[in-house]
Coordinates of C-alpha atoms in Angstrom, one line a residue:
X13 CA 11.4 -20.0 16.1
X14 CA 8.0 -20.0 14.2
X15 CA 7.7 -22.8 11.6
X16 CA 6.8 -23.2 7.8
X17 CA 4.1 -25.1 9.0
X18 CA 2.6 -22.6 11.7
X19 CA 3.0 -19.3 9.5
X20 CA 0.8 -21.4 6.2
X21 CA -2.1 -22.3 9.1
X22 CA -5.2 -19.8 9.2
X23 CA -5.6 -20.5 12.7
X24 CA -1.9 -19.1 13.3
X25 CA -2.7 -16.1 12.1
X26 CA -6.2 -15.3 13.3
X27 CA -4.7 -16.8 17.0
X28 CA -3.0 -13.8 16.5
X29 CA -5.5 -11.1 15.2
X30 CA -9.2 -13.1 16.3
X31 CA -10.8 -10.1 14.7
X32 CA -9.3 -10.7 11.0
X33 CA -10.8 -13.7 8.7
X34 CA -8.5 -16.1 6.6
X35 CA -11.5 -17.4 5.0
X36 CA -13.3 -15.4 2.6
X37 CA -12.0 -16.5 -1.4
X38 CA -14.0 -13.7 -2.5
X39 CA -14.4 -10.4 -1.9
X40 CA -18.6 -10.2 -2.7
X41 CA -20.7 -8.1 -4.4
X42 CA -19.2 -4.2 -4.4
X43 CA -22.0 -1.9 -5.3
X44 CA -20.1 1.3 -6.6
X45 CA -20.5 4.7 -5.7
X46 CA -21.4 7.6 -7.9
X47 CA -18.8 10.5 -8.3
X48 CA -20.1 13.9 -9.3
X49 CA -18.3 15.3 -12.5
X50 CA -16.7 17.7 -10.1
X51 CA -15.3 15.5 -8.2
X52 CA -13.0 13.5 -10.4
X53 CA -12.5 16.4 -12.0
X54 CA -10.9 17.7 -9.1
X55 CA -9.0 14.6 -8.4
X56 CA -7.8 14.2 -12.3
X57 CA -6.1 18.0 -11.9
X58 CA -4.9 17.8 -8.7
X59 CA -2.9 15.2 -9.6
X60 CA -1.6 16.4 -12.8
X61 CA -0.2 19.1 -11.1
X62 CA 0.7 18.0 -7.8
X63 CA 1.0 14.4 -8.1
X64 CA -0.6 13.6 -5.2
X65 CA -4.5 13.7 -4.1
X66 CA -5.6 13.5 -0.2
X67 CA -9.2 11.9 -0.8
X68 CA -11.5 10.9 2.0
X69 CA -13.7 8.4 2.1
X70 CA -15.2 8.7 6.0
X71 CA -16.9 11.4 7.2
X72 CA -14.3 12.8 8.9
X73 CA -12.5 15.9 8.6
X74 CA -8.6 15.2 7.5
X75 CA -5.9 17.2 9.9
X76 CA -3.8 19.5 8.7
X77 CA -4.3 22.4 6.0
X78 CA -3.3 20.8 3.1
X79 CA -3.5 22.7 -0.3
X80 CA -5.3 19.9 -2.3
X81 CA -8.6 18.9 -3.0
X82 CA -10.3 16.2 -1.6
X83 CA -12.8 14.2 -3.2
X84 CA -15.6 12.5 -0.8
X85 CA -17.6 9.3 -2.0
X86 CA -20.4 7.5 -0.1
X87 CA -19.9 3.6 1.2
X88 CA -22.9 1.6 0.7
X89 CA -25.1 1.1 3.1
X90 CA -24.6 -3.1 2.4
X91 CA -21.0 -3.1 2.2
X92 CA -18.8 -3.5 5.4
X93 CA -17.7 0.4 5.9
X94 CA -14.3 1.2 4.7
X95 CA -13.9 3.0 8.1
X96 CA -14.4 -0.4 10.2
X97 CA -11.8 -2.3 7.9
X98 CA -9.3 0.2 8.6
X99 CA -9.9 0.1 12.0
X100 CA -9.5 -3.7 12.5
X101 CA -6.7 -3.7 10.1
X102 CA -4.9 -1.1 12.4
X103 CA -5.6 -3.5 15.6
X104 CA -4.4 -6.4 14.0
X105 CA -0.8 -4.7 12.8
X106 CA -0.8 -3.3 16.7
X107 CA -1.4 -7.5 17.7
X108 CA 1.4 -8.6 15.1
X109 CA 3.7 -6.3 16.5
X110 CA 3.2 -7.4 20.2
X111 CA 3.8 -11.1 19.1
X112 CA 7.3 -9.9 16.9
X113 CA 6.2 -9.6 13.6
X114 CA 6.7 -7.0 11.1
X115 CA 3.5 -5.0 10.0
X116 CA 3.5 -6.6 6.2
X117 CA 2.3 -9.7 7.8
X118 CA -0.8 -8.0 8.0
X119 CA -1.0 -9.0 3.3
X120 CA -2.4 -12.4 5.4
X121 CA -5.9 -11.2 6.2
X122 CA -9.1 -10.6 4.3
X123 CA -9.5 -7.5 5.3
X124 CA -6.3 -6.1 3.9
X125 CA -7.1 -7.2 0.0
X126 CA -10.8 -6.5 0.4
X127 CA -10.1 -3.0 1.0
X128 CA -6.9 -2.7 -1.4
X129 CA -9.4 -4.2 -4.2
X130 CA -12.2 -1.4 -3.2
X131 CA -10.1 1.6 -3.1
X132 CA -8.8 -0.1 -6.2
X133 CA -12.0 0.8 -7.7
X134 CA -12.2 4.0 -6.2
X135 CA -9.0 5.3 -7.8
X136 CA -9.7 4.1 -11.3
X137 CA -13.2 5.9 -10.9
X138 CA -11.9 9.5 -9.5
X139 CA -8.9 9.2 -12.0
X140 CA -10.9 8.2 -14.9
X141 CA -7.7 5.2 -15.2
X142 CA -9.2 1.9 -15.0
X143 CA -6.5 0.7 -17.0
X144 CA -4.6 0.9 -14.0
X145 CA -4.9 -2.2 -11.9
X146 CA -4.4 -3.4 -8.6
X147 CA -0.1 -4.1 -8.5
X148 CA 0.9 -6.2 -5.2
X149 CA 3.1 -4.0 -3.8
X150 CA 2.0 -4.1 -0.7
X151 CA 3.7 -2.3 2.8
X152 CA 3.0 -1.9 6.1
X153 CA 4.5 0.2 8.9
X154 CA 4.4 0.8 12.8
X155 CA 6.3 3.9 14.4
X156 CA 6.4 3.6 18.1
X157 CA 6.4 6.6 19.8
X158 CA 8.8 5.1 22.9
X159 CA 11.5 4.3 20.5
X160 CA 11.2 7.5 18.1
X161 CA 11.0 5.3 15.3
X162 CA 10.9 6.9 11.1
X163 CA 9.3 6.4 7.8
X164 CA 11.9 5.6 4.6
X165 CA 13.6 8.4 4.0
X166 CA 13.4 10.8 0.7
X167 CA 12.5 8.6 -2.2
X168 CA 10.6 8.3 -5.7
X169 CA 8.5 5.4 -5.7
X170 CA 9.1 4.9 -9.5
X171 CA 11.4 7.6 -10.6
X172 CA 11.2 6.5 -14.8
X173 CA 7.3 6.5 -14.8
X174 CA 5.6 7.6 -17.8
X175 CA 2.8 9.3 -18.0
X176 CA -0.7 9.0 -20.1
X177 CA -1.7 11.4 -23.1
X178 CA -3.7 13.6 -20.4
X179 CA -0.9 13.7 -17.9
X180 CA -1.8 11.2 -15.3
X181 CA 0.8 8.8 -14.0
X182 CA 1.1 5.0 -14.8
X183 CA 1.8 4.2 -11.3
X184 CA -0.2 5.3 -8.7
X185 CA 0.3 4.7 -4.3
X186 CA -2.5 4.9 -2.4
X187 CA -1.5 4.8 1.5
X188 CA -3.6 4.3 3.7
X189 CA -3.2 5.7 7.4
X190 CA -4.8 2.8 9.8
X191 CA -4.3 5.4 12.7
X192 CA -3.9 9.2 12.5
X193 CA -1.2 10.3 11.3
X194 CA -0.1 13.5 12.5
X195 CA 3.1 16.1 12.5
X196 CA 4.3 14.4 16.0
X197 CA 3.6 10.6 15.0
X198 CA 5.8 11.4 11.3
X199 CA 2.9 12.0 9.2
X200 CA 3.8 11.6 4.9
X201 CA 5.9 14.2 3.9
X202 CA 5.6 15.1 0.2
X203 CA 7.5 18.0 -2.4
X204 CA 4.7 19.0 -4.8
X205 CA 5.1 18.4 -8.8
X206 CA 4.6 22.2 -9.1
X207 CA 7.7 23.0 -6.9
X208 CA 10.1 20.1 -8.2
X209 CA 11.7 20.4 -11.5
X210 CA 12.9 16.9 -11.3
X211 CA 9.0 15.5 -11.6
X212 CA 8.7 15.8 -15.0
X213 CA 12.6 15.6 -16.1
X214 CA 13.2 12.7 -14.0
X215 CA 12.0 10.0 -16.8
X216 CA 13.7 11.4 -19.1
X217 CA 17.0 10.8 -18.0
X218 CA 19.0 7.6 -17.1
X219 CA 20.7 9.2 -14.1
X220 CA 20.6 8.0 -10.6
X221 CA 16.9 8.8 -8.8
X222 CA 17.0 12.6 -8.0
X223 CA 16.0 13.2 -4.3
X224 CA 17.3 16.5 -4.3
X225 CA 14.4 19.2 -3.2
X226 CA 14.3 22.6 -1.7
X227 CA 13.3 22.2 2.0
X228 CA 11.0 25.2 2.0
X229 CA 8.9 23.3 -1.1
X230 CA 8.4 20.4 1.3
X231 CA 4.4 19.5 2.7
X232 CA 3.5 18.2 5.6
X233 CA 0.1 15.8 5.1
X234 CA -1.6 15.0 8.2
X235 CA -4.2 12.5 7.5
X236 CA -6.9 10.9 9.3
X237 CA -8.7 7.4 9.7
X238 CA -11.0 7.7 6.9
X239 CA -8.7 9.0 4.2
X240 CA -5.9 7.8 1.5
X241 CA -2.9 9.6 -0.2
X242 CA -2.8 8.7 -3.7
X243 CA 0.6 9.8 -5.3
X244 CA 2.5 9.4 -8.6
X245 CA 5.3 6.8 -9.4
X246 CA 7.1 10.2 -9.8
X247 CA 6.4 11.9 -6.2
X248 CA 9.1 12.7 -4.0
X249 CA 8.1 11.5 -0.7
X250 CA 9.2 10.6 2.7
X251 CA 8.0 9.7 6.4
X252 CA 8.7 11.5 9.5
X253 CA 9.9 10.0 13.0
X254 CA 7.6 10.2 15.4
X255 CA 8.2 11.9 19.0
X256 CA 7.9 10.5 22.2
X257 CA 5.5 13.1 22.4
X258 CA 2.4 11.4 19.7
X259 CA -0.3 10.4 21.2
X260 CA 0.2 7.2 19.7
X261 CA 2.0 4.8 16.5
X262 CA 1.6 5.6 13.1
X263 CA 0.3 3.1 11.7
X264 CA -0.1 2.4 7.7
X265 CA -0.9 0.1 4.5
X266 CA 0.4 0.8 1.0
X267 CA -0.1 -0.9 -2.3
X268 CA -0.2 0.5 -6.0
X269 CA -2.3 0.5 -9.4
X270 CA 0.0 0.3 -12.4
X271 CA -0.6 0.2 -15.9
X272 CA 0.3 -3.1 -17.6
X273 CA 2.6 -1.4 -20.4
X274 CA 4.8 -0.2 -17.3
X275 CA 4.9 -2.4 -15.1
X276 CA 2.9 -6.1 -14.6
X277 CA 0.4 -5.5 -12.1
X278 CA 0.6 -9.1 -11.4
X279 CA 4.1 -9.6 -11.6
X280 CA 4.2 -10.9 -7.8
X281 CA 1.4 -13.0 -9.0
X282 CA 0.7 -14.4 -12.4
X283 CA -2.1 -16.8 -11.8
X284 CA -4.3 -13.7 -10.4
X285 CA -4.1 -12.3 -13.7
X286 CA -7.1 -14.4 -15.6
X287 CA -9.6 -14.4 -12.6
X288 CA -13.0 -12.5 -11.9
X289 CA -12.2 -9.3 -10.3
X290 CA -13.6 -10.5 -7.0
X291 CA -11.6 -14.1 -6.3
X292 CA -8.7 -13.1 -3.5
X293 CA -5.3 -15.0 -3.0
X294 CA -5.1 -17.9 -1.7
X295 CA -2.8 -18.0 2.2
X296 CA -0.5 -19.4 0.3
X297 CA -0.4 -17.1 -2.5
X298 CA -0.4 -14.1 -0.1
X299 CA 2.3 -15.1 1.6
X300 CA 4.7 -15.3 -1.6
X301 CA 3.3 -11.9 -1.7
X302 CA 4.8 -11.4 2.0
X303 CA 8.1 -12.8 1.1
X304 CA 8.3 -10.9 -2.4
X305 CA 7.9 -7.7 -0.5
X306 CA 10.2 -8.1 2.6
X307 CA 13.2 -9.6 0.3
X308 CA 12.7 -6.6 -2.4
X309 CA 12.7 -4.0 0.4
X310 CA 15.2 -5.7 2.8
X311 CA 17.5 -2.8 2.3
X312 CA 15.2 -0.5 3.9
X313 CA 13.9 -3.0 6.6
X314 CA 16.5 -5.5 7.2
X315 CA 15.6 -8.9 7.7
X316 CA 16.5 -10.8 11.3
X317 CA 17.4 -15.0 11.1
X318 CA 13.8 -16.2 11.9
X319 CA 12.2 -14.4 8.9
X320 CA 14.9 -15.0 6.5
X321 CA 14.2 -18.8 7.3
X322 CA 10.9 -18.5 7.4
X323 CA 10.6 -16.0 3.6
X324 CA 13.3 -18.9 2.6
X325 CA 10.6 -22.1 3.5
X326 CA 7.7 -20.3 1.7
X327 CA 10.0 -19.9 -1.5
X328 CA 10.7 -23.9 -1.4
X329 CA 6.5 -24.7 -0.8
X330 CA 6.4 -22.6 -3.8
X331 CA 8.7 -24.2 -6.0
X332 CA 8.1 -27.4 -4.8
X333 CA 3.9 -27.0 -5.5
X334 CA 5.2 -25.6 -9.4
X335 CA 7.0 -28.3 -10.2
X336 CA 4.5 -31.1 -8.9
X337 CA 2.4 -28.7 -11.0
X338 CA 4.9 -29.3 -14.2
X339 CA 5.0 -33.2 -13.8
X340 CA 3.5 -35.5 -16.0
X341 CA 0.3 -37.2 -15.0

């Protein structure tokens, strides 16, 4: 059984994953993109009324025919290319599942919160929303292929959102597909605003989440390495299981942007809230993160002994490092 003291070590971790860095406490300079008028244009409508936007940001094609627009944005020639992030991330969840870890140890790396904080700038550009900030919610999956494995069922990420005076959401997912995710590897499966009459009703009620939808409405969404889905707190939403027959695992990264007067966007962790933009989390602080995550989703992805000991030793160091913090000098 791993220790407290092995999972807080750097050299644990990139053991694990050589191609990953524990070392960077910033995340650099980001020179931004522009975006044609046209294209967040296209992204502001498309998800006001689908609640979901497939954007790309490699030069790739994305799979599938999907009936939404995509809008495309240049990397800068002296930033690391969003494409080559993905791809190491997706080789490090592969090398964390080999050594028995779930994919959401993956929140450990550099790489993972250097690219959540640049899309992070991405969406608030093509949504026009840069109230919305980066919220911690971070996920990872793998679905093997040999052991036909699924995404979460039918579900609304946050069924009561609100939305803003133009009709854009308060909580937005971006996923991110680290391989291709196709129709036999269970690809995102969404039902579009425009063909659920629960999207918009949905807040306005107190009744239990609404996951009911007319199977004809749902959309497959195919999506390759180089693109995101962004989708409202509001979308319903599930993942496929993947065949024996896929080519190979799905493999995928989540995290949200939420508007403060909804939900704290650094409600998993307070101290981020007053520093530059570019400062990441300390190891420590990312894997509170970890342990946030696997104990609020632990009905969905249950939790064996060795990571309920090891969530439960990283909740102690915490406490223990808040209350030296609260003692008198």
């Amino acid at each position: 059984m791993s220790t407290f003291s092995e999972v807080s070590s750097a050299q644990f971790w990139t053991s694990i994953a050589p191609e990953c860095s524990i070392t960077a406490d910033h995340i650099g300079s980001l020179h931004q993109a522009a975006y044609a008028a046209e294209e967040i244009e296209a992204s502001q409508t498309t998800m006001q009324q689908a609640g979901f936007v497939h954007l790309q940001f490699g030069s790739g094609e994305t799979t599938g025919d999907v009936q939404v627009k995509k809008a495309r944005f240049s990397t800068p020639a002296s930033a690391v290319p969003l494409n080559d992030l993905v791809k190491t991330l997706a080789s490090a969840v592969q090398k964390l599942v080999q050594s028995q870890w779930h994919p959401i140890w993956v929140v450990v790396f550099d790489e993972t919160w250097i690219l959540a904080k640049r899309l992070e700038r991405m969406v608030q550009d093509l949504l026009k929303r840069h109230d919305l900030h980066l919220n911690m919610d971070f996920f990872a999956w793998f679905l093997d292929p040999s052991k036909m494995q699924r995404g979460w069922g039918p579900h609304r990420d946050r069924e009561t959102m609100p939305f803003d005076a133009h009709g854009l959401p308060e909580y937005v997912t971006v996923w991110v597909p680290l391989t291709e995710a196709t129709l036999t590897n269970g690809c995102m499966y969404v039902v579009p605003a425009y063909f659920d009459p629960e999207y918009i009703q949905q807040a306005t009620t107190t009744a239990a989440e609404s996951t009911d939808f007319d199977i004809q409405s749902i959309q497959a969404v195919p999506a390759s390495v180089g693109s995101c889905l962004l989708w409202s707190g509001r979308l319903l939403h599930f993942g496929g299981r993947a065949s024996f027959r896929a080519a190979h695992p799905r493999i995928s990264l989540s995290f949200a942007l939420s508007h403060p007067s909804f939900e704290d966007p650094f409600v998993r962790l307070p101290e981020a809230q007053h520093r530059p933009w570019h400062v990441l989390p300390s190891l420590a602080e990312r894997l509170r993160v970890i342990a946030t995550q696997l104990w609020t989703y632990e009905a969905k992805e249950p939790l064996d002994e060795r990571t309920r000991f090891i969530l439960e030793s990283i909740e102690e160091d915490a406490l223990r490092h808040l209350e030296d913090a609260d003692r008198p000098v």
